[in-house]
XYZ file of C-alpha atoms in Angstrom:
650
model
C 78.829 -112.662 -37.147
C 77.460 -111.950 -33.661
C 73.862 -110.844 -33.196
C 73.237 -107.209 -32.297
C 69.930 -105.493 -31.633
C 69.504 -103.076 -34.509
C 67.955 -99.863 -33.269
C 70.432 -97.207 -34.347
C 69.477 -95.793 -37.732
C 73.145 -95.691 -38.669
C 73.260 -99.511 -38.471
C 70.159 -100.240 -40.540
C 70.543 -101.740 -44.037
C 70.228 -99.323 -46.922
C 67.603 -101.424 -48.717
C 65.023 -102.481 -46.192
C 62.815 -105.412 -47.067
C 59.117 -105.015 -46.077
C 58.157 -108.315 -44.420
C 54.680 -109.437 -43.376
C 54.648 -110.210 -39.644
C 50.901 -110.441 -39.002
C 47.632 -110.568 -40.887
C 43.947 -110.813 -40.129
C 40.485 -110.010 -41.316
C 37.104 -111.424 -42.206
C 35.307 -112.267 -45.433
C 32.838 -114.854 -46.692
C 35.354 -117.614 -45.896
C 35.693 -116.568 -42.249
C 38.644 -115.314 -40.227
C 41.871 -114.717 -42.163
C 44.416 -114.977 -39.356
C 46.175 -118.325 -39.017
C 44.919 -119.132 -42.544
C 41.361 -120.052 -41.521
C 39.708 -118.249 -44.438
C 42.158 -119.779 -46.901
C 41.533 -123.255 -45.467
C 37.785 -122.861 -46.021
C 38.482 -122.368 -49.746
C 40.507 -125.603 -50.004
C 38.650 -127.580 -47.351
C 38.210 -130.570 -49.680
C 41.999 -130.886 -49.915
C 42.900 -130.491 -46.230
C 44.032 -133.172 -43.837
C 41.345 -134.506 -41.494
C 42.864 -132.576 -38.579
C 43.011 -129.237 -40.419
C 39.518 -129.760 -41.811
C 38.110 -130.378 -38.338
C 39.830 -127.333 -36.847
C 38.547 -125.146 -39.701
C 34.971 -126.313 -39.178
C 35.101 -125.934 -35.396
C 36.561 -122.430 -35.729
C 33.704 -121.453 -38.023
C 31.150 -123.065 -35.699
C 32.205 -120.798 -32.808
C 32.519 -117.735 -35.055
C 28.979 -118.359 -36.331
C 27.681 -118.912 -32.765
C 26.496 -122.437 -33.535
C 28.346 -123.554 -30.409
C 30.201 -121.894 -27.552
C 33.348 -123.098 -25.814
C 33.504 -122.881 -22.038
C 35.173 -124.946 -19.334
C 36.974 -127.036 -21.925
C 33.915 -128.208 -23.848
C 31.647 -127.155 -26.693
C 27.925 -126.688 -26.131
C 24.939 -125.496 -28.147
C 22.152 -123.122 -27.144
C 20.216 -125.984 -25.537
C 23.151 -126.896 -23.321
C 24.113 -130.080 -25.183
C 27.832 -130.849 -24.959
C 30.046 -131.930 -27.863
C 33.625 -132.838 -28.596
C 35.430 -130.995 -31.375
C 34.974 -134.017 -33.616
C 31.222 -134.046 -32.916
C 30.927 -130.312 -33.629
C 32.620 -130.736 -37.021
C 30.416 -133.697 -37.897
C 27.117 -132.228 -36.699
C 27.466 -128.777 -38.238
C 29.605 -129.416 -41.313
C 26.840 -129.137 -43.894
C 25.340 -126.080 -42.229
C 28.731 -124.361 -42.044
C 29.632 -125.102 -45.647
C 26.263 -123.860 -46.869
C 26.470 -120.673 -44.780
C 29.902 -119.490 -45.945
C 31.442 -118.289 -49.232
C 29.289 -116.875 -52.064
C 25.626 -117.782 -51.671
C 22.097 -116.435 -51.889
C 21.795 -113.176 -49.976
C 20.320 -114.055 -46.613
C 17.076 -112.457 -45.488
C 18.405 -110.991 -42.251
C 21.018 -109.158 -44.340
C 18.774 -108.037 -47.175
C 15.432 -109.527 -48.240
C 16.128 -109.617 -51.975
C 12.631 -110.889 -52.704
C 11.011 -107.883 -50.993
C 13.314 -104.872 -51.089
C 11.703 -101.681 -49.836
C 11.252 -98.828 -52.254
C 8.825 -95.992 -53.063
C 6.391 -96.214 -55.953
C 5.626 -92.812 -57.418
C 2.018 -91.998 -58.299
C -0.250 -89.043 -58.995
C -3.630 -89.131 -57.289
C -6.586 -86.793 -57.933
C -10.197 -86.529 -56.776
C -12.691 -88.575 -58.732
C -15.134 -86.523 -60.768
C -17.750 -84.989 -58.519
C -16.046 -86.220 -55.346
C -13.640 -84.665 -52.856
C -10.364 -86.305 -51.893
C -10.073 -85.875 -48.148
C -7.781 -87.166 -45.412
C -7.123 -86.507 -41.729
C -3.666 -86.078 -40.147
C -1.852 -84.361 -37.301
C -1.322 -80.661 -37.836
C 2.391 -80.968 -37.080
C 2.735 -83.475 -39.918
C 1.572 -81.007 -42.586
C 4.163 -79.613 -45.009
C 5.596 -76.262 -43.901
C 4.603 -74.826 -47.265
C 1.087 -75.934 -48.156
C 0.148 -76.497 -51.812
C -2.408 -73.979 -53.114
C -4.897 -76.748 -53.912
C -5.134 -77.868 -50.274
C -7.955 -76.726 -48.012
C -7.185 -77.331 -44.327
C -9.733 -77.402 -41.541
C -8.560 -77.658 -37.935
C -10.099 -80.380 -35.766
C -9.739 -81.270 -32.074
C -6.591 -82.655 -30.389
C -4.158 -81.111 -32.882
C -5.702 -82.884 -35.857
C -6.639 -81.357 -39.221
C -8.795 -82.341 -42.184
C -7.281 -81.769 -45.609
C -9.337 -81.539 -48.782
C -7.530 -81.789 -52.108
C -8.949 -79.658 -54.897
C -6.429 -80.916 -57.455
C -4.101 -83.836 -58.031
C -1.024 -84.491 -55.880
C 2.150 -86.512 -56.342
C 2.689 -89.207 -53.703
C 5.073 -92.071 -53.034
C 3.579 -95.345 -51.878
C 5.538 -97.756 -49.700
C 6.209 -100.831 -51.818
C 8.556 -103.783 -52.231
C 10.080 -105.373 -55.279
C 12.222 -108.362 -56.181
C 15.872 -107.698 -56.943
C 17.358 -109.068 -60.167
C 20.620 -109.864 -58.296
C 20.388 -112.309 -55.396
C 23.912 -113.559 -54.656
C 26.820 -112.078 -52.690
C 29.891 -112.987 -50.697
C 28.510 -112.471 -47.196
C 30.242 -112.968 -43.865
C 29.596 -116.419 -42.379
C 25.986 -116.562 -41.220
C 25.684 -115.696 -37.551
C 28.906 -113.713 -37.332
C 28.189 -110.076 -36.507
C 31.361 -107.994 -36.149
C 29.650 -105.303 -34.088
C 28.918 -107.798 -31.311
C 32.632 -108.103 -30.496
C 33.085 -104.561 -29.171
C 31.027 -101.474 -28.261
C 29.966 -100.535 -31.783
C 27.018 -98.214 -31.263
C 26.194 -96.203 -34.409
C 29.171 -97.621 -36.324
C 28.528 -98.451 -40.000
C 29.141 -102.099 -40.838
C 32.311 -101.268 -42.786
C 33.850 -99.681 -39.690
C 32.745 -102.589 -37.504
C 34.628 -104.839 -39.898
C 37.628 -102.496 -39.749
C 37.912 -102.711 -35.976
C 37.633 -106.505 -35.681
C 39.864 -107.118 -38.722
C 42.628 -104.718 -37.688
C 42.533 -106.121 -34.158
C 42.791 -109.649 -35.566
C 45.865 -108.655 -37.579
C 47.587 -106.945 -34.647
C 47.034 -109.870 -32.292
C 48.093 -112.431 -34.884
C 51.649 -111.075 -34.671
C 52.165 -112.587 -31.224
C 53.891 -109.365 -30.120
C 52.258 -106.893 -27.760
C 51.602 -103.666 -29.618
C 53.279 -101.664 -26.858
C 56.454 -103.714 -27.372
C 56.487 -102.670 -31.020
C 55.794 -99.033 -30.121
C 58.669 -99.027 -27.627
C 61.084 -100.304 -30.301
C 60.550 -97.425 -32.740
C 59.957 -93.700 -32.812
C 56.277 -92.602 -32.828
C 56.579 -91.252 -36.375
C 58.108 -94.504 -37.648
C 54.650 -96.114 -37.477
C 52.196 -95.847 -40.358
C 48.578 -96.804 -41.043
C 47.300 -96.933 -44.626
C 43.659 -97.982 -44.994
C 40.450 -96.936 -46.716
C 37.214 -98.049 -48.312
C 36.556 -97.068 -51.889
C 32.764 -96.715 -51.536
C 32.779 -95.153 -48.086
C 30.304 -96.275 -45.440
C 26.903 -96.291 -47.110
C 24.502 -97.932 -44.693
C 22.032 -96.151 -42.385
C 24.768 -95.119 -39.933
C 26.901 -93.509 -42.642
C 26.477 -91.787 -45.987
C 23.454 -93.875 -46.917
C 21.373 -92.613 -44.004
C 22.557 -89.041 -44.503
C 21.875 -88.852 -48.243
C 18.318 -90.195 -48.082
C 17.261 -88.631 -44.786
C 15.258 -85.790 -46.344
C 13.436 -88.084 -48.742
C 12.641 -90.409 -45.838
C 11.382 -87.575 -43.658
C 14.197 -88.047 -41.125
C 16.898 -85.834 -39.640
C 20.591 -86.233 -40.357
C 22.494 -87.316 -37.253
C 25.761 -85.781 -36.078
C 27.607 -89.050 -36.789
C 26.470 -90.023 -40.284
C 28.677 -87.664 -42.282
C 32.008 -88.182 -40.473
C 31.531 -91.944 -40.128
C 30.660 -92.160 -43.826
C 34.033 -90.894 -45.046
C 36.213 -93.385 -46.902
C 39.187 -92.344 -44.750
C 37.528 -93.643 -41.585
C 39.154 -97.120 -41.586
C 42.585 -95.530 -41.080
C 41.202 -92.978 -38.639
C 39.466 -95.612 -36.501
C 42.612 -97.741 -36.355
C 44.794 -94.814 -35.300
C 42.351 -93.613 -32.657
C 40.798 -96.777 -31.240
C 43.021 -99.757 -32.057
C 46.661 -98.593 -32.114
C 46.616 -95.158 -30.529
C 49.113 -94.068 -33.170
C 50.422 -90.545 -33.834
C 52.424 -91.725 -36.844
C 51.895 -91.441 -40.586
C 48.329 -91.987 -41.781
C 47.006 -92.398 -45.299
C 43.839 -93.460 -47.083
C 44.403 -94.069 -50.773
C 41.702 -95.272 -53.135
C 41.968 -96.787 -56.603
C 38.661 -98.536 -57.240
C 39.131 -102.314 -57.077
C 42.903 -101.884 -56.684
C 42.552 -99.824 -53.498
C 44.218 -102.351 -51.200
C 47.318 -102.428 -53.407
C 47.429 -98.622 -53.481
C 47.603 -98.599 -49.678
C 50.117 -101.450 -49.706
C 52.341 -99.495 -52.078
C 52.299 -96.489 -49.747
C 53.209 -98.636 -46.760
C 56.053 -100.589 -48.302
C 57.469 -97.526 -50.054
C 57.792 -95.822 -46.678
C 59.501 -98.905 -45.226
C 61.935 -99.212 -48.132
C 62.810 -95.507 -47.869
C 63.346 -95.741 -44.115
C 60.594 -93.286 -43.231
C 58.586 -95.998 -41.481
C 59.650 -99.179 -39.690
C 56.236 -100.737 -39.056
C 52.991 -100.239 -40.972
C 49.458 -101.572 -40.833
C 47.935 -101.764 -44.312
C 44.433 -102.744 -45.340
C 40.955 -101.883 -46.490
C 37.372 -102.569 -45.517
C 34.191 -102.709 -47.554
C 30.578 -103.590 -46.741
C 28.685 -102.906 -49.991
C 25.875 -105.483 -49.831
C 23.086 -102.904 -49.916
C 20.191 -102.592 -52.299
C 21.262 -99.183 -53.648
C 24.817 -100.308 -54.416
C 23.574 -103.552 -55.953
C 21.225 -101.458 -58.119
C 24.114 -99.220 -59.162
C 26.409 -102.010 -60.313
C 23.491 -104.068 -61.588
C 22.277 -101.274 -63.854
C 25.768 -101.163 -65.369
C 25.205 -104.826 -66.306
C 28.255 -105.570 -64.157
C 26.694 -108.062 -61.709
C 25.647 -111.676 -62.110
C 21.851 -111.483 -62.204
C 19.397 -114.300 -61.650
C 18.491 -114.304 -65.356
C 22.136 -114.288 -66.394
C 23.056 -117.143 -64.083
C 20.029 -119.133 -65.204
C 21.255 -118.957 -68.794
C 24.921 -119.613 -68.007
C 24.192 -122.569 -65.735
C 21.348 -123.963 -67.859
C 18.972 -123.904 -64.887
C 15.597 -125.520 -65.683
C 12.668 -123.128 -66.016
C 11.000 -122.389 -62.701
C 14.057 -123.277 -60.607
C 16.562 -120.957 -58.953
C 20.144 -121.075 -60.211
C 22.952 -122.359 -58.009
C 24.071 -119.136 -56.362
C 27.147 -120.917 -54.986
C 28.473 -120.791 -58.565
C 27.607 -117.139 -59.185
C 31.242 -115.968 -59.254
C 32.867 -117.753 -62.207
C 36.333 -116.411 -63.118
C 37.574 -117.560 -66.552
C 34.482 -119.707 -67.150
C 31.204 -118.993 -68.894
C 29.989 -116.096 -66.774
C 27.714 -113.073 -66.727
C 29.074 -110.589 -64.181
C 30.807 -110.247 -60.839
C 29.421 -110.880 -57.361
C 29.579 -108.181 -54.692
C 31.033 -109.113 -51.319
C 32.009 -107.736 -47.927
C 35.522 -108.065 -46.566
C 38.128 -106.361 -44.398
C 41.771 -107.438 -44.612
C 44.781 -106.015 -42.753
C 48.496 -106.821 -42.777
C 51.270 -105.673 -40.479
C 54.641 -105.185 -42.145
C 58.038 -104.291 -40.676
C 61.460 -103.695 -42.101
C 63.522 -106.874 -41.930
C 65.854 -105.482 -39.250
C 62.981 -104.736 -36.845
C 61.458 -108.151 -37.493
C 64.824 -109.718 -36.678
C 65.146 -107.668 -33.502
C 61.668 -108.546 -32.192
C 61.637 -112.190 -33.308
C 58.566 -111.558 -35.445
C 57.104 -114.509 -37.358
C 57.553 -113.738 -41.055
C 54.812 -114.884 -43.446
C 56.171 -113.322 -46.626
C 57.536 -110.123 -48.095
C 56.417 -107.587 -50.700
C 59.306 -105.737 -52.352
C 57.252 -103.396 -54.546
C 53.781 -102.634 -55.912
C 53.438 -101.326 -59.464
C 50.540 -99.077 -60.463
C 49.784 -97.817 -63.982
C 46.856 -96.138 -65.717
C 45.312 -97.094 -69.048
C 45.848 -93.918 -71.070
C 43.088 -92.781 -73.468
C 39.760 -94.551 -72.880
C 36.413 -94.657 -74.612
C 34.658 -96.336 -71.668
C 35.803 -95.477 -68.158
C 34.936 -98.977 -66.916
C 36.576 -100.901 -69.769
C 39.963 -102.613 -69.253
C 43.038 -101.127 -70.904
C 46.806 -101.451 -71.468
C 48.054 -100.330 -68.035
C 47.845 -103.844 -66.629
C 50.431 -105.078 -69.157
C 52.914 -102.674 -67.565
C 52.138 -103.578 -63.955
C 52.371 -107.327 -64.540
C 55.554 -107.162 -66.607
C 57.213 -104.885 -64.052
C 56.250 -107.203 -61.192
C 57.816 -110.219 -62.885
C 60.936 -108.315 -63.873
C 61.310 -107.002 -60.324
C 60.889 -110.460 -58.783
C 63.291 -112.057 -61.271
C 65.934 -109.437 -60.491
C 65.653 -110.096 -56.744
C 65.174 -113.863 -56.394
C 66.095 -115.128 -59.846
C 64.461 -116.023 -63.137
C 64.119 -119.689 -62.197
C 61.873 -118.911 -59.211
C 59.640 -116.784 -61.413
C 59.615 -119.261 -64.283
C 59.275 -122.524 -62.336
C 57.834 -121.728 -58.889
C 55.381 -118.873 -59.195
C 51.607 -118.550 -59.490
C 49.094 -115.765 -60.055
C 46.259 -114.522 -57.879
C 44.159 -113.186 -60.743
C 41.755 -110.286 -60.521
C 39.291 -112.794 -61.964
C 36.242 -110.576 -61.638
C 33.929 -113.075 -63.407
C 32.858 -110.830 -66.270
C 33.019 -111.935 -69.924
C 35.365 -109.038 -70.734
C 37.757 -109.783 -67.864
C 38.193 -113.462 -68.651
C 39.476 -112.547 -72.104
C 41.485 -109.396 -71.466
C 43.212 -110.570 -68.284
C 44.085 -113.959 -69.749
C 45.657 -112.273 -72.799
C 47.897 -110.252 -70.485
C 48.954 -113.314 -68.493
C 49.609 -115.321 -71.642
C 51.749 -112.600 -73.234
C 53.731 -111.980 -70.051
C 54.252 -115.735 -69.646
C 55.644 -115.907 -73.159
C 57.988 -112.987 -72.496
C 59.395 -114.677 -69.374
C 59.352 -118.192 -70.868
C 56.741 -119.494 -68.413
C 54.699 -122.561 -69.297
C 51.710 -124.053 -67.488
C 51.490 -121.037 -65.141
C 49.117 -121.802 -62.209
C 46.247 -119.312 -61.956
C 44.071 -118.910 -58.876
C 41.094 -116.569 -58.451
C 39.880 -116.129 -54.879
C 36.780 -114.220 -56.008
C 35.347 -117.593 -57.037
C 34.897 -118.281 -53.322
C 34.457 -114.943 -51.587
C 33.163 -112.646 -54.330
C 34.345 -109.129 -55.123
C 34.637 -106.781 -52.119
C 35.900 -103.883 -54.240
C 38.614 -102.145 -52.143
C 39.573 -105.307 -50.240
C 39.863 -107.577 -53.282
C 43.658 -107.804 -53.322
C 43.690 -108.164 -49.553
C 41.740 -111.375 -50.083
C 44.320 -112.368 -52.708
C 47.251 -111.716 -50.370
C 45.694 -113.692 -47.515
C 45.088 -116.593 -49.887
C 48.680 -116.436 -51.156
C 50.043 -116.721 -47.620
C 47.872 -119.812 -47.207
C 49.365 -121.346 -50.338
C 52.868 -120.769 -48.963
C 51.861 -122.459 -45.690
C 49.909 -125.465 -47.000
C 51.181 -125.960 -50.545
C 47.730 -126.023 -52.174
C 46.788 -123.580 -54.953
C 42.980 -123.146 -54.855
C 41.341 -124.169 -58.101
C 38.547 -122.204 -59.754
C 36.004 -124.693 -58.468
C 32.854 -122.770 -59.384
C 33.299 -123.617 -63.075
C 33.330 -126.953 -64.893
C 35.726 -125.817 -67.598
C 37.582 -122.798 -68.869
C 35.653 -120.707 -71.408
C 36.628 -121.189 -75.044
C 37.645 -117.540 -75.537
C 40.185 -117.543 -72.691
C 43.830 -117.277 -73.808
C 45.417 -120.084 -71.804
C 48.126 -121.607 -73.990
C 50.670 -120.977 -71.241
C 48.283 -120.885 -68.301
C 47.058 -123.591 -65.942
C 43.560 -122.603 -64.855
C 42.540 -125.664 -62.898
C 38.983 -126.360 -61.778
C 40.417 -128.403 -58.902
C 42.868 -127.602 -56.136
C 46.493 -128.091 -57.187
C 48.927 -129.568 -54.662
C 52.361 -127.981 -55.113
C 53.838 -128.952 -51.756
C 55.184 -126.820 -48.944
C 57.891 -124.503 -50.286
C 56.676 -125.509 -53.737
C 56.038 -121.863 -54.604
C 58.595 -119.076 -54.214
C 56.450 -116.146 -55.303
C 52.834 -115.167 -55.862
C 51.772 -112.370 -58.195
C 48.728 -110.339 -57.161
C 46.832 -108.633 -59.948
C 44.069 -106.066 -59.739
C 42.158 -104.202 -62.441
C 39.971 -101.352 -61.180
C 37.293 -99.208 -62.828
C 38.744 -96.093 -64.407
C 42.092 -97.643 -65.286
C 43.413 -98.370 -61.783
C 45.777 -101.266 -62.501
C 48.068 -102.673 -59.821
C 50.286 -105.757 -59.517
C 52.715 -106.981 -56.872
C 55.041 -109.883 -56.164
C 54.811 -111.631 -52.783
C 57.810 -113.698 -51.689
C 57.281 -116.920 -49.738
C 58.627 -117.085 -46.151
C 61.361 -119.599 -47.017
C 62.664 -117.185 -49.653
C 62.590 -114.306 -47.161
C 64.455 -116.309 -44.529
C 67.112 -117.208 -47.096
C 67.511 -113.533 -48.015
C 67.782 -112.512 -44.371
C 70.339 -115.239 -43.651
C 72.526 -113.864 -46.416
C 72.191 -110.361 -45.010
C 72.602 -111.055 -41.275
C 74.425 -114.396 -41.077
C 73.635 -117.754 -39.438
C 74.374 -116.650 -35.863
C 71.961 -113.728 -36.008
C 69.272 -115.927 -37.572
C 69.731 -118.599 -34.888
C 69.124 -115.973 -32.195
C 66.159 -114.679 -34.198
C 64.591 -118.147 -34.322
C 64.906 -118.493 -30.546
C 63.030 -115.233 -30.080
C 60.466 -116.282 -32.673
C 59.468 -119.326 -30.594
C 58.223 -117.091 -27.784
C 56.377 -114.919 -30.296
C 54.714 -117.964 -31.827
C 53.592 -119.185 -28.395
C 52.020 -115.808 -27.719
C 50.295 -115.834 -31.103
C 49.008 -119.340 -30.464
C 47.395 -118.158 -27.219
C 45.366 -115.640 -29.221
C 44.536 -118.309 -31.805
C 43.142 -120.615 -29.134
C 40.990 -117.820 -27.718
C 39.706 -116.956 -31.191
C 38.933 -120.609 -31.903
C 36.807 -120.557 -28.747
C 34.888 -117.569 -30.089
C 36.705 -114.820 -28.155
C 38.341 -112.449 -30.655
C 39.633 -110.212 -27.862
C 38.864 -107.237 -30.068
C 40.987 -104.188 -29.342
C 38.802 -101.087 -29.050
C 40.140 -98.324 -26.824
C 37.612 -95.508 -26.911
C 38.974 -92.476 -25.101
C 41.699 -94.465 -23.332
C 45.228 -93.150 -22.718
C 44.431 -89.730 -24.110
C 47.520 -87.608 -24.775
C 47.691 -84.459 -22.632
C 48.950 -81.865 -25.075
C 50.299 -79.816 -22.171
C 52.862 -82.581 -21.573
C 54.275 -82.523 -25.106
C 57.900 -81.355 -25.010
C 59.410 -79.714 -28.074
C 63.006 -78.732 -28.654
C 64.842 -77.774 -31.794
C 66.068 -81.360 -32.081
C 63.127 -83.549 -31.020
C 59.565 -83.936 -29.783
C 58.662 -86.050 -26.733
C 55.110 -87.407 -26.712
C 53.475 -88.668 -23.495
C 53.069 -92.447 -23.596
C 55.901 -93.017 -26.068
C 59.380 -94.064 -24.923
C 61.203 -92.773 -27.975
C 61.385 -89.220 -29.247
C 60.506 -87.912 -32.689
C 63.742 -86.755 -34.317
C 63.583 -83.253 -35.799
C 67.128 -83.171 -37.129
C 67.195 -82.866 -40.884
C 69.667 -82.578 -43.694
C 69.153 -80.273 -46.618
C 68.360 -82.490 -49.650
C 68.869 -79.486 -51.916
C 72.449 -78.586 -50.950
C 73.402 -78.129 -54.564
C 70.696 -75.504 -54.997
C 71.354 -73.199 -52.049
């Protein structure tokens, strides 16, 4: 079979396989592209060379050293080799990544600002008097106030009765751990991010990381497809809740401030997709922002791959971004008894009285635990149909054939787990077995568990896995839980799982649940292998990973992810050896281009794509006919021809 460039829709396969051709992002483990974040989670099991590269990459990301003129140097101008950087900063890097005590520059959990309400009144026989600027008086004065004007715009106020006031105060938070970005890494420093909430800063750098990891210029991809064959599906479940978003807007009146013109629009949970379309890709294609609590990433992934399978889209960017480490959000989840508190961890870990618990072990999936650990993360993945990937020589990291989503039915508690996850997991296994065979599912698969680290989850999720394993005759099923390392970033949780799965396919190491000493006694693990150490399975030792997510409200989602060697085998069967040989030649150039970005990123230059107001489309130049639309800046037209899908009805 000779190789042909597949661009004509008539030549495309009927069943298009959505393949992952690029991925990137940032969480508590560092940068996701080129498996850096994954490698941080299994750093004890890496080769010396991979370990050193991981540490040096984190050192530049965290601004411990810079790389210029072929050498590393610190702020004092001292020069180091890569080996010296890894040795000198290893302990500092390890202690300043993954789940840990919330750092003071992020949030001072020992002295969180709040207002203490009080009622004050004049003492008997005395007047309660104060002086202030006239312009600072309330517009509507209380009847019990007597105001006397003074010089220079000042007034004296005498209170004849009591008044309610709020005193500035601080208090200690009961929750002190989170999955924070590596200390020193500030996403907003990598582009012009003025007034952007932290979640949108993460969106920009993470989406840019994913795009550049492909090794293919974005314009090359755009030129290969029609403008409406591109899709972006991204959101944040909580929205942007810091001072520059909803958080600043909602408390502005109580804080005596004015709402800005940017806080409301930038606070919307659709903004990750909107920012990517406008400032990273410049896309006029399909856009979507689905949310499903902790399963949000998989909701967006389902939308993207469904459009690829149907042929509506040929390339999609899918992801989510969340930056919820804020006192108000911690209070919200904490008051639901959902988070691992200091008191809870002290009891679980048996911490001696007067000492702080080991916050590194706060997130404890399937072990003795007391709640989940909030985290910040943004993860993005570029997917194409297999024909486009073949045409462009894209490097394929895996494939996702389908995402299954099911609700729980009747519920007594909206936050409690329910039966919907049985359906999603069983469907995912059945789907994978039908495509790549029962043996791959039975012998060479593993699970990326939701593993939220709550007492209820460790029981209910393990029961599901155990029952599904029995149904598919699986024994000793490897279970991984990435939240043990990076915490729970809500919408981005399954994005973390997917990035970790791609790392397993590359390095052949399934991360163990290393924050626990043993599996809890009430976990159902007769057919499960929940290891507290990393498990070496070898390269190509796993054919498929199953992602599982259980969200508040009954938002259950599961998906199978095929390993790259499985995908290449499938594509060889579809296109033949000659076409694949030509594809591999093209892939070498793509990999070289990707490696150039990797080397820049390792040196601390993320080359963040942020095109504010660039290449604006002049609407006067849009050409519309009955058959097509031509958009300025796009080589290919948007096809308006359509067939009537309801011929039998008209």
